[in-house]
Amino acid sequence: MDHKVANSLKILSEADKEACETVHITENEPGVGKKKLFIESYGCQMNFADSEIVASVMRDAGFVTTSDVNTADLIFLNTCAIRDNAEQRVRNRLKQLSFVKKRNPGALIGVLGCMAERLKANLLEEEKVVDIVTGPDAYRDLPRLVEEAETGQKGVNVFLSREETYADISPIRLNSNGVTAFISIMRGCDNMCSFCVVPFTRGRERSRDAFSIIREANGLFAEGYREVTLLGQNVDSYKWQSESGTINFAQLLEMVARVSPDLRVRFSTSHPKDITDEVLYTMKRYDNICKYIHLPAQSGNSRVLELMNRTYDREWYIGRINAIRNILGENCGISHDMISGFCTETEAEHQDSLSLLEFVRFDFGYMFSYSERPGTLAAKKFADDIPESVKSRRLSEMIEVQRRISLERNQRLVGTVQRVLVEGASKKSEADLSGRSDQNKVVVFPRENFKKGEYVDVLITECTAATLLGRVVQEEPVLA
Ligand code: SAH
Ligand code: SF4
Ligand code: F3S
């Protein structure tokens, strides 16, 4: 996933998705006399979670975060490299920042994250405004790099680690609504999907100390948080060696679910090749593990899936969907990622992707047109031979089918009561509150006297493809 901070968005084109994933800035504490850090995040939920680690590292080095880029001493862009347009957005932002730097010549600019890792020192050559380049495993080194940059020495650290999980660093919850939080449980990825740059930008897969995860979840609950999302590129391959044996993802999920029945637990991303029945049965056993699975498909055609090196075929994918429906029931929310116009994809193979959407009837999905990434297996082995116009027409067709199905899936819920965790004011009106249902659907309802962090039961009265609308219903008091 990428993530999906865009949780509230149901059907997204590539452009929409990046637009909503971009800005993430905040002020963590008043800091008279302290140096100011402005940090902006792009890309997936893991990058947003990393920015919270970065803010923590920099706080220890004497910085406070600010939401005003013009007065910042240090400007960090935590970047994404997943598609070419994700990188173009960062390059455009750097152009804007060169004007900020003209007005405030003392400000330093750091490029962090996946684009930094992909381009390394070249970024300093290509973008003169940049002072610091730091990959995702080198954030502990940021204070040193900043100190050097303050003396005029530009710095790069793109070392990828096999061990770093930042387990001991308490993230500063940037832009937090105080109700929902991300917890990174692993880093990197060992799956070499042929289209994907992540294994190159994030390095080898490693799992974080399970007890540090539980400590973090306990701490969040004590602070009033009521939902955690466990993050990894492939959470099903979580594996951590404790003194009493190996803890797998299903076991970790159970440990987190036991923190409190009032703490909702979500996770992302599941990989179709690895999601086990054990995970599904664990979800079933705990009411507070949300019945929602993001299961990226990428294509509905087995030949294309093979070229993508996803290591499953259409039948296997459908088998996992059937297992989800059998174990967790028809109402379990399921979403997908799909790519249109991968190398050599024929019209008939594209139809297979559309038919998979129809067959599964996903609740929502994130759809993208294929963007060749330098250095990936696909870039080396196959020509990027589908014209852009064809990719985008196929993308529109997928989005259209998904929009209709999302609407139909939501319409089934009109007349039902959904338990919602209140996250805050709705985007459109202060008079309404918004939260998500167990199945990760955004639900909007009149505020009345309800507060964020509360669980409410909402009778769904209307819907769009993206949102459920309703009003809170309270149980009649039982008369003695
Ligand atoms: N780990 C997750 C995906 C992380 S990347 C998984 O395996 O499913 C998020 C999504 O971006 C992917 O699911 C894929 O749909 C999309 N994506 C990745 N590389 C891409 C590329 N080169 N072009 C277009 N979309 C891409
Ligand atoms: Fe990329 Fe595949 Fe890893 Fe997901 S599982 S991050 S798509 S290589
Ligand atoms: Fe995430 Fe983008 Fe990196 S999707 S892992 S920030 S390439």
XYZ file of C-alpha atoms and ligand atoms in Angstrom:
521
model
C 0.000 0.000 0.000
C 0.671 2.145 -0.172
C -1.588 4.252 2.122
C -3.152 4.919 2.920
C -3.607 7.838 4.774
C -5.876 7.701 1.804
C -8.046 5.411 3.828
C -10.848 7.820 3.305
C -10.562 7.608 -0.449
C -12.193 4.729 -2.132
C -11.511 4.792 -5.780
C -8.488 6.597 -6.886
C -6.713 7.297 -10.059
C -2.974 7.553 -9.799
C -3.041 11.335 -9.855
C -5.759 11.527 -7.214
C -3.884 9.165 -4.999
C -0.654 11.046 -5.030
C -2.454 14.320 -4.535
C -4.015 13.040 -1.360
C -0.927 11.391 -0.061
C 1.312 14.345 -0.158
C 1.390 16.881 2.558
C 2.023 16.028 6.143
C 3.212 18.868 8.233
C 2.715 19.828 11.787
C 3.915 21.593 14.856
C 4.767 19.280 17.719
C 5.563 21.631 20.571
C 6.292 25.272 21.140
C 10.030 25.701 20.947
C 11.223 29.144 21.771
C 14.828 29.463 20.658
C 14.900 26.015 19.099
C 15.691 25.334 15.479
C 12.685 24.628 13.308
C 12.122 21.585 11.114
C 9.508 21.484 8.365
C 8.802 17.958 7.155
C 6.610 16.946 4.253
C 5.851 13.319 3.376
C 5.012 11.646 0.073
C 4.083 8.063 -0.757
C 2.860 5.221 1.408
C 1.864 4.952 5.048
C 5.289 3.597 5.850
C 6.868 6.841 4.724
C 4.453 8.795 6.887
C 5.357 6.568 9.831
C 9.059 7.113 9.060
C 8.588 10.883 9.188
C 7.437 10.411 12.780
C 10.716 8.599 13.515
C 12.661 11.386 11.795
C 10.847 14.033 13.874
C 11.798 12.100 17.011
C 15.473 11.830 16.018
C 15.576 15.523 15.210
C 13.809 16.522 18.417
C 16.616 14.840 20.323
C 19.002 16.954 18.271
C 17.229 20.155 19.371
C 14.656 20.770 16.633
C 10.927 21.429 16.878
C 8.615 20.853 13.931
C 6.869 23.751 12.245
C 4.108 24.046 9.669
C 5.618 27.195 8.162
C 8.095 26.347 5.440
C 9.142 29.998 5.066
C 10.636 30.282 8.538
C 12.072 26.757 8.824
C 15.797 26.231 9.422
C 15.602 22.743 7.998
C 13.250 21.420 5.308
C 12.875 17.673 4.804
C 10.977 16.047 1.948
C 10.371 12.365 2.708
C 9.978 11.068 -0.819
C 8.455 8.225 -2.828
C 9.867 6.600 -5.976
C 7.098 4.137 -6.775
C 6.073 5.771 -10.071
C 7.691 8.423 -12.221
C 5.050 11.023 -11.391
C 5.724 10.563 -7.658
C 9.295 11.697 -8.350
C 8.193 14.537 -10.629
C 6.083 15.947 -7.812
C 9.147 16.089 -5.586
C 11.232 17.738 -8.305
C 8.535 20.377 -8.753
C 8.442 20.937 -5.018
C 12.216 21.382 -4.978
C 11.849 24.105 -7.621
C 9.416 25.933 -5.329
C 11.787 25.450 -2.413
C 14.620 27.136 -4.308
C 12.578 30.362 -4.021
C 12.082 29.761 -0.297
C 15.835 29.336 0.014
C 16.485 32.583 -1.845
C 14.420 34.417 0.771
C 15.955 32.422 3.625
C 19.479 31.486 2.509
C 20.339 29.817 5.829
C 17.685 27.113 5.377
C 18.936 23.610 4.612
C 17.054 21.162 2.403
C 17.149 17.398 2.865
C 15.688 14.765 0.554
C 14.842 11.605 2.503
C 13.190 8.296 1.724
C 12.857 6.206 -1.394
C 13.790 8.742 -4.046
C 16.900 9.616 -2.042
C 17.823 5.948 -1.896
C 17.200 5.412 -5.605
C 19.130 8.424 -6.875
C 21.775 8.674 -4.154
C 24.485 11.329 -4.698
C 23.139 12.012 -8.220
C 20.380 13.939 -6.516
C 22.925 16.494 -5.291
C 24.145 16.884 -8.880
C 20.690 17.100 -10.411
C 19.017 19.315 -7.808
C 21.437 22.006 -6.674
C 19.098 23.219 -3.958
C 19.519 19.953 -2.012
C 22.004 19.826 0.897
C 21.342 16.396 2.398
C 20.354 13.028 0.879
C 19.351 10.286 3.325
C 17.934 6.821 2.661
C 15.285 5.101 4.816
C 17.759 3.172 6.971
C 20.046 6.102 7.804
C 17.781 8.393 9.810
C 19.820 8.046 12.999
C 22.623 9.766 11.109
C 20.525 12.847 10.268
C 21.772 15.053 13.144
C 25.378 14.521 11.993
C 24.506 15.168 8.353
C 22.667 18.345 9.338
C 25.573 19.542 11.467
C 27.949 19.033 8.547
C 25.587 20.765 6.157
C 25.483 23.733 8.537
C 29.195 24.114 7.904
C 28.631 24.021 4.149
C 29.459 20.339 3.632
C 26.702 18.594 1.646
C 26.093 15.031 2.844
C 24.755 11.685 1.624
C 23.968 8.546 3.616
C 22.097 5.890 1.685
C 23.451 2.867 3.522
C 20.827 0.096 3.610
C 20.826 -2.011 6.744
C 19.841 -5.628 7.361
C 18.941 -4.894 10.978
C 17.621 -1.367 11.411
C 13.981 -1.277 12.581
C 14.084 1.883 14.752
C 12.411 -0.293 17.419
C 13.705 1.849 20.285
C 12.640 5.216 18.846
C 9.314 6.628 20.038
C 7.711 8.279 17.034
C 6.368 11.811 17.399
C 2.788 11.514 16.215
C 2.733 14.143 13.483
C -0.660 15.408 12.353
C -2.248 12.894 14.647
C -5.995 12.895 15.207
C -5.231 11.362 18.628
C -7.375 8.332 17.774
C -5.629 6.303 15.056
C -1.903 5.614 14.667
C 0.462 3.588 12.505
C 2.943 1.099 13.922
C 5.680 -0.163 11.588
C 6.245 -3.857 12.266
C 8.783 -4.552 9.560
C 10.896 -2.826 6.942
C 12.081 -3.612 3.428
C 10.851 -6.250 1.009
C 12.347 -9.480 -0.324
C 9.768 -10.056 -3.056
C 11.138 -9.060 -6.377
C 7.926 -8.076 -8.152
C 9.335 -7.169 -11.529
C 7.673 -3.740 -11.752
C 8.580 -2.579 -8.262
C 11.327 -0.293 -7.012
C 10.688 -0.905 -3.286
C 13.228 -3.735 -2.784
C 15.878 -1.347 -4.156
C 14.825 1.652 -2.093
C 13.989 -0.074 1.173
C 16.390 -2.992 1.185
C 16.047 -6.434 2.708
C 13.037 -7.453 4.701
C 13.427 -7.451 8.493
C 10.916 -7.760 11.312
C 10.803 -5.625 14.406
C 11.012 -6.880 17.991
C 7.466 -8.039 18.837
C 7.691 -6.770 22.401
C 8.631 -3.276 21.252
C 5.515 -3.361 19.048
C 3.337 -4.355 22.009
C 4.932 -1.640 24.157
C 4.125 0.912 21.478
C 0.519 -0.294 21.194
C 0.106 -0.215 24.992
C 1.546 3.296 25.118
C -0.801 4.497 22.397
C -3.820 3.012 24.148
C -2.823 4.679 27.427
C -2.601 8.013 25.574
C -6.168 7.613 24.323
C -5.588 6.115 20.864
C -8.250 3.600 19.887
C -6.929 2.158 16.623
C -3.530 0.985 15.408
C -2.577 -0.074 11.885
C 0.344 -2.504 11.698
C 2.460 -1.640 8.670
C 4.733 -3.644 6.395
C 5.103 -4.225 2.646
C 4.165 -7.848 3.247
C 2.918 -8.256 6.806
C 2.282 -11.985 6.336
C 5.984 -12.665 6.239
C 6.536 -11.043 9.653
C 8.812 -13.356 11.659
C 10.620 -12.505 14.866
C 12.736 -14.752 17.000
C 11.888 -14.448 20.704
C 13.564 -16.426 23.489
C 10.647 -18.841 23.541
C 10.376 -19.317 19.768
C 9.423 -17.650 16.518
C 6.516 -15.214 16.476
C 4.673 -15.117 13.149
C 2.193 -12.509 11.922
C -0.902 -14.317 13.198
C 0.660 -14.527 16.655
C 1.730 -10.890 16.608
C -1.775 -9.868 15.570
C -3.210 -11.781 18.493
C -0.731 -10.162 20.910
C -1.727 -6.686 19.700
C -5.444 -7.552 19.818
C -5.004 -8.491 23.486
C -3.732 -5.029 24.422
C -7.374 -4.061 24.948
C -10.739 -5.056 23.448
C -11.270 -1.295 22.941
C -8.210 -0.967 20.706
C -9.040 -1.656 17.093
C -6.322 -3.389 15.102
C -5.808 -3.065 11.353
C -2.907 -4.095 9.144
C -1.514 -3.458 5.670
C -0.341 -4.844 3.265
C -1.218 -8.513 2.860
C 0.369 -10.478 0.043
C -1.828 -13.031 -1.740
C 0.981 -15.581 -1.820
C 1.507 -15.431 1.951
C -1.776 -14.646 3.712
C -2.579 -17.710 5.806
C -5.781 -19.233 7.143
C -4.183 -18.856 10.593
C -4.304 -15.056 10.127
C -7.936 -15.253 8.976
C -8.962 -17.393 11.970
C -7.147 -15.011 14.326
C -9.116 -12.132 12.798
C -12.315 -14.085 13.343
C -11.542 -14.784 17.022
C -11.078 -11.126 17.992
C -13.879 -8.613 17.573
C -11.362 -5.773 17.744
C -9.355 -6.988 14.734
C -11.086 -5.144 11.909
C -12.633 -7.297 9.216
C -10.881 -5.643 6.340
C -8.069 -6.892 4.118
C -6.100 -4.979 1.511
C -5.023 -7.692 -0.923
C -3.304 -6.209 -3.988
C -3.943 -8.286 -7.111
C -1.989 -6.220 -9.713
C -3.560 -8.169 -12.603
C -6.343 -10.665 -13.195
C -4.378 -12.575 -15.812
C -2.027 -15.436 -14.939
C 0.481 -14.782 -17.735
C 0.830 -11.141 -16.716
C 1.108 -12.117 -13.048
C 3.966 -14.400 -13.992
C 5.764 -11.622 -15.860
C 5.205 -9.463 -12.798
C 6.858 -12.172 -10.702
C 4.001 -12.098 -8.212
C 4.408 -15.890 -7.716
C 0.662 -16.598 -7.727
C -1.850 -16.934 -10.540
C -5.476 -15.895 -10.967
C -6.772 -19.168 -9.515
C -4.600 -18.857 -6.408
C -5.772 -15.278 -5.883
C -9.406 -16.325 -6.184
C -8.687 -19.187 -3.775
C -7.478 -16.709 -1.146
C -10.558 -14.525 -1.696
C -12.751 -17.601 -1.201
C -10.881 -18.430 2.023
C -11.512 -14.869 3.289
C -15.197 -15.092 2.457
C -15.543 -18.594 3.934
C -13.778 -17.805 7.185
C -14.783 -14.173 7.724
C -18.063 -13.988 5.814
C -19.392 -11.995 2.885
C -19.161 -8.716 4.769
C -15.398 -8.687 5.282
C -14.106 -5.584 3.481
C -11.610 -6.353 0.717
C -9.670 -3.860 -1.391
C -7.076 -4.220 -4.131
C -4.278 -2.581 -6.091
C -4.241 -3.042 -9.867
C -1.821 -1.988 -12.591
C -2.984 -1.256 -16.140
C -0.820 -1.657 -19.215
C 2.022 -3.723 -17.824
C 4.552 -4.809 -20.496
C 2.956 -6.890 -23.284
C -0.511 -6.883 -21.652
C -3.064 -7.678 -24.378
C -6.612 -6.403 -24.588
C -7.899 -9.852 -23.583
C -5.573 -9.883 -20.564
C -6.852 -6.458 -19.554
C -10.376 -7.916 -19.775
C -9.228 -10.549 -17.264
C -8.405 -7.753 -14.800
C -11.881 -6.279 -15.312
C -13.464 -9.687 -14.851
C -11.531 -10.221 -11.622
C -12.999 -6.966 -10.285
C -16.470 -8.211 -11.245
C -15.881 -11.649 -9.788
C -14.481 -10.562 -6.423
C -16.638 -7.461 -6.025
C -14.039 -5.541 -4.037
C -15.181 -2.777 -1.722
C -12.660 -0.393 -3.204
C -9.321 -0.272 -4.941
C -6.256 1.699 -5.855
C -5.485 1.608 -9.560
C -2.412 2.782 -11.437
C -1.057 2.772 -14.948
C 2.284 1.051 -15.282
C 5.302 3.293 -14.841
C 8.653 1.742 -15.735
C 11.181 2.100 -12.923
C 14.882 2.070 -13.851
C 16.807 -0.902 -12.485
C 13.779 -3.144 -11.874
C 13.539 -6.610 -13.397
C 10.798 -5.465 -15.780
C 12.872 -2.517 -16.985
C 15.770 -4.868 -17.719
C 13.802 -7.701 -19.307
C 10.742 -6.263 -21.065
C 9.935 -3.337 -23.308
C 7.486 -0.812 -21.857
C 5.432 -1.364 -24.996
C 1.883 -0.325 -24.153
C 1.237 3.236 -25.371
C 0.330 5.738 -22.636
C -3.048 6.365 -24.266
C -3.892 2.651 -24.035
C -2.677 2.405 -20.433
C -4.827 5.319 -19.403
C -7.900 4.095 -21.281
C -7.545 0.699 -19.570
C -7.067 2.467 -16.247
C -10.263 4.475 -16.744
C -12.143 1.291 -17.564
C -10.945 -0.329 -14.348
C -11.814 2.737 -12.290
C -15.280 2.841 -13.809
C -16.008 -0.815 -13.062
C -14.689 -0.443 -9.516
C -16.727 2.718 -8.927
C -19.934 0.912 -9.838
C -19.090 -2.104 -7.682
C -18.082 0.100 -4.727
C -21.418 1.860 -4.950
C -23.278 -1.458 -5.084
C -21.298 -2.830 -2.115
C -22.123 0.314 -0.137
C -25.809 0.223 -1.116
C -26.076 -3.222 0.501
C -25.232 -1.537 3.802
C -28.043 1.029 3.679
C -30.439 0.086 6.492
C -27.745 -1.679 8.561
C -26.109 -0.433 11.751
C -22.323 -0.029 11.611
C -20.032 0.406 14.588
C -17.835 3.433 13.924
C -14.780 4.786 15.718
C -15.105 8.577 15.618
C -11.967 10.177 14.148
C -13.018 13.850 14.030
C -14.915 16.412 11.960
C -15.949 15.326 8.494
C -13.962 16.865 5.646
C -16.950 18.794 4.349
C -18.618 20.136 7.479
C -17.779 20.830 11.107
C -21.383 19.940 11.916
C -20.695 16.324 10.960
C -18.330 13.748 12.371
C -16.535 11.072 10.449
C -14.985 7.744 11.289
C -14.567 4.320 9.777
C -16.548 1.133 10.031
C -14.980 -2.189 10.856
C -14.692 -2.791 7.094
C -12.776 0.466 6.630
C -15.614 2.417 5.046
C -15.798 6.118 5.809
C -19.018 6.913 7.670
C -20.310 10.496 8.106
C -23.066 11.457 10.564
C -24.377 14.522 12.478
C -22.086 15.526 15.320
C -24.690 15.876 18.115
C -22.663 15.451 21.308
C -20.363 12.688 20.150
C -16.616 13.011 20.493
C -13.633 11.672 18.676
C -12.268 8.468 20.155
C -15.785 7.184 20.966
C -17.398 4.136 19.400
C -20.885 4.839 18.051
C -23.492 2.736 16.249
C -24.585 4.424 13.048
C -27.704 3.521 11.094
C -26.725 3.887 7.443
C -29.351 5.838 5.536
C -27.560 6.835 2.295
C -24.308 6.252 0.474
C -22.038 7.217 -2.379
C -19.348 4.992 -3.911
C -16.910 6.427 -1.376
C -18.879 7.202 1.790
C -21.673 5.911 3.997
C -24.002 8.496 5.545
C -26.268 7.978 8.533
C -27.172 8.883 12.106
C -26.203 7.492 15.462
C -28.697 5.141 17.039
C -28.654 4.393 20.733
C -30.052 1.332 22.347
C -33.344 1.817 24.124
C -32.741 1.629 27.876
C -33.890 -1.732 29.175
C -36.741 -1.224 31.663
C -36.660 -3.384 34.775
N 3.763 -4.275 -0.973
C 2.568 -4.026 -1.644
C 2.618 -2.881 -2.624
C 3.419 -1.680 -2.355
S 3.538 -0.522 -3.660
C 2.182 -5.280 -2.410
O 2.977 -6.118 -2.671
O 1.074 -5.390 -2.828
C 1.849 -0.014 -3.832
C 1.245 -0.264 -5.164
O 1.843 0.555 -6.153
C 1.417 -1.659 -5.691
O 0.510 -2.555 -5.140
C 1.221 -1.477 -7.175
O -0.129 -1.623 -7.529
C 1.658 -0.051 -7.410
N 2.937 -0.010 -8.141
C 4.133 -0.442 -7.709
N 5.067 -0.255 -8.673
C 4.435 0.305 -9.728
C 4.844 0.718 -11.018
N 6.105 0.562 -11.427
N 3.920 1.264 -11.851
C 2.637 1.407 -11.451
N 2.193 1.022 -10.242
C 3.074 0.471 -9.386
Fe 6.933 -4.166 -4.276
Fe 6.180 -6.676 -4.554
Fe 7.502 -5.918 -2.366
Fe 5.003 -5.128 -2.744
S 5.680 -7.256 -2.455
S 6.714 -3.865 -2.101
S 4.901 -4.856 -4.945
S 8.300 -5.970 -4.460
Fe 6.402 3.692 -0.021
Fe 6.853 4.997 -2.240
Fe 8.846 4.025 -0.887
S 5.223 3.604 -1.894
S 8.079 2.254 0.201
S 7.434 5.617 -0.215
S 8.664 4.016 -3.080
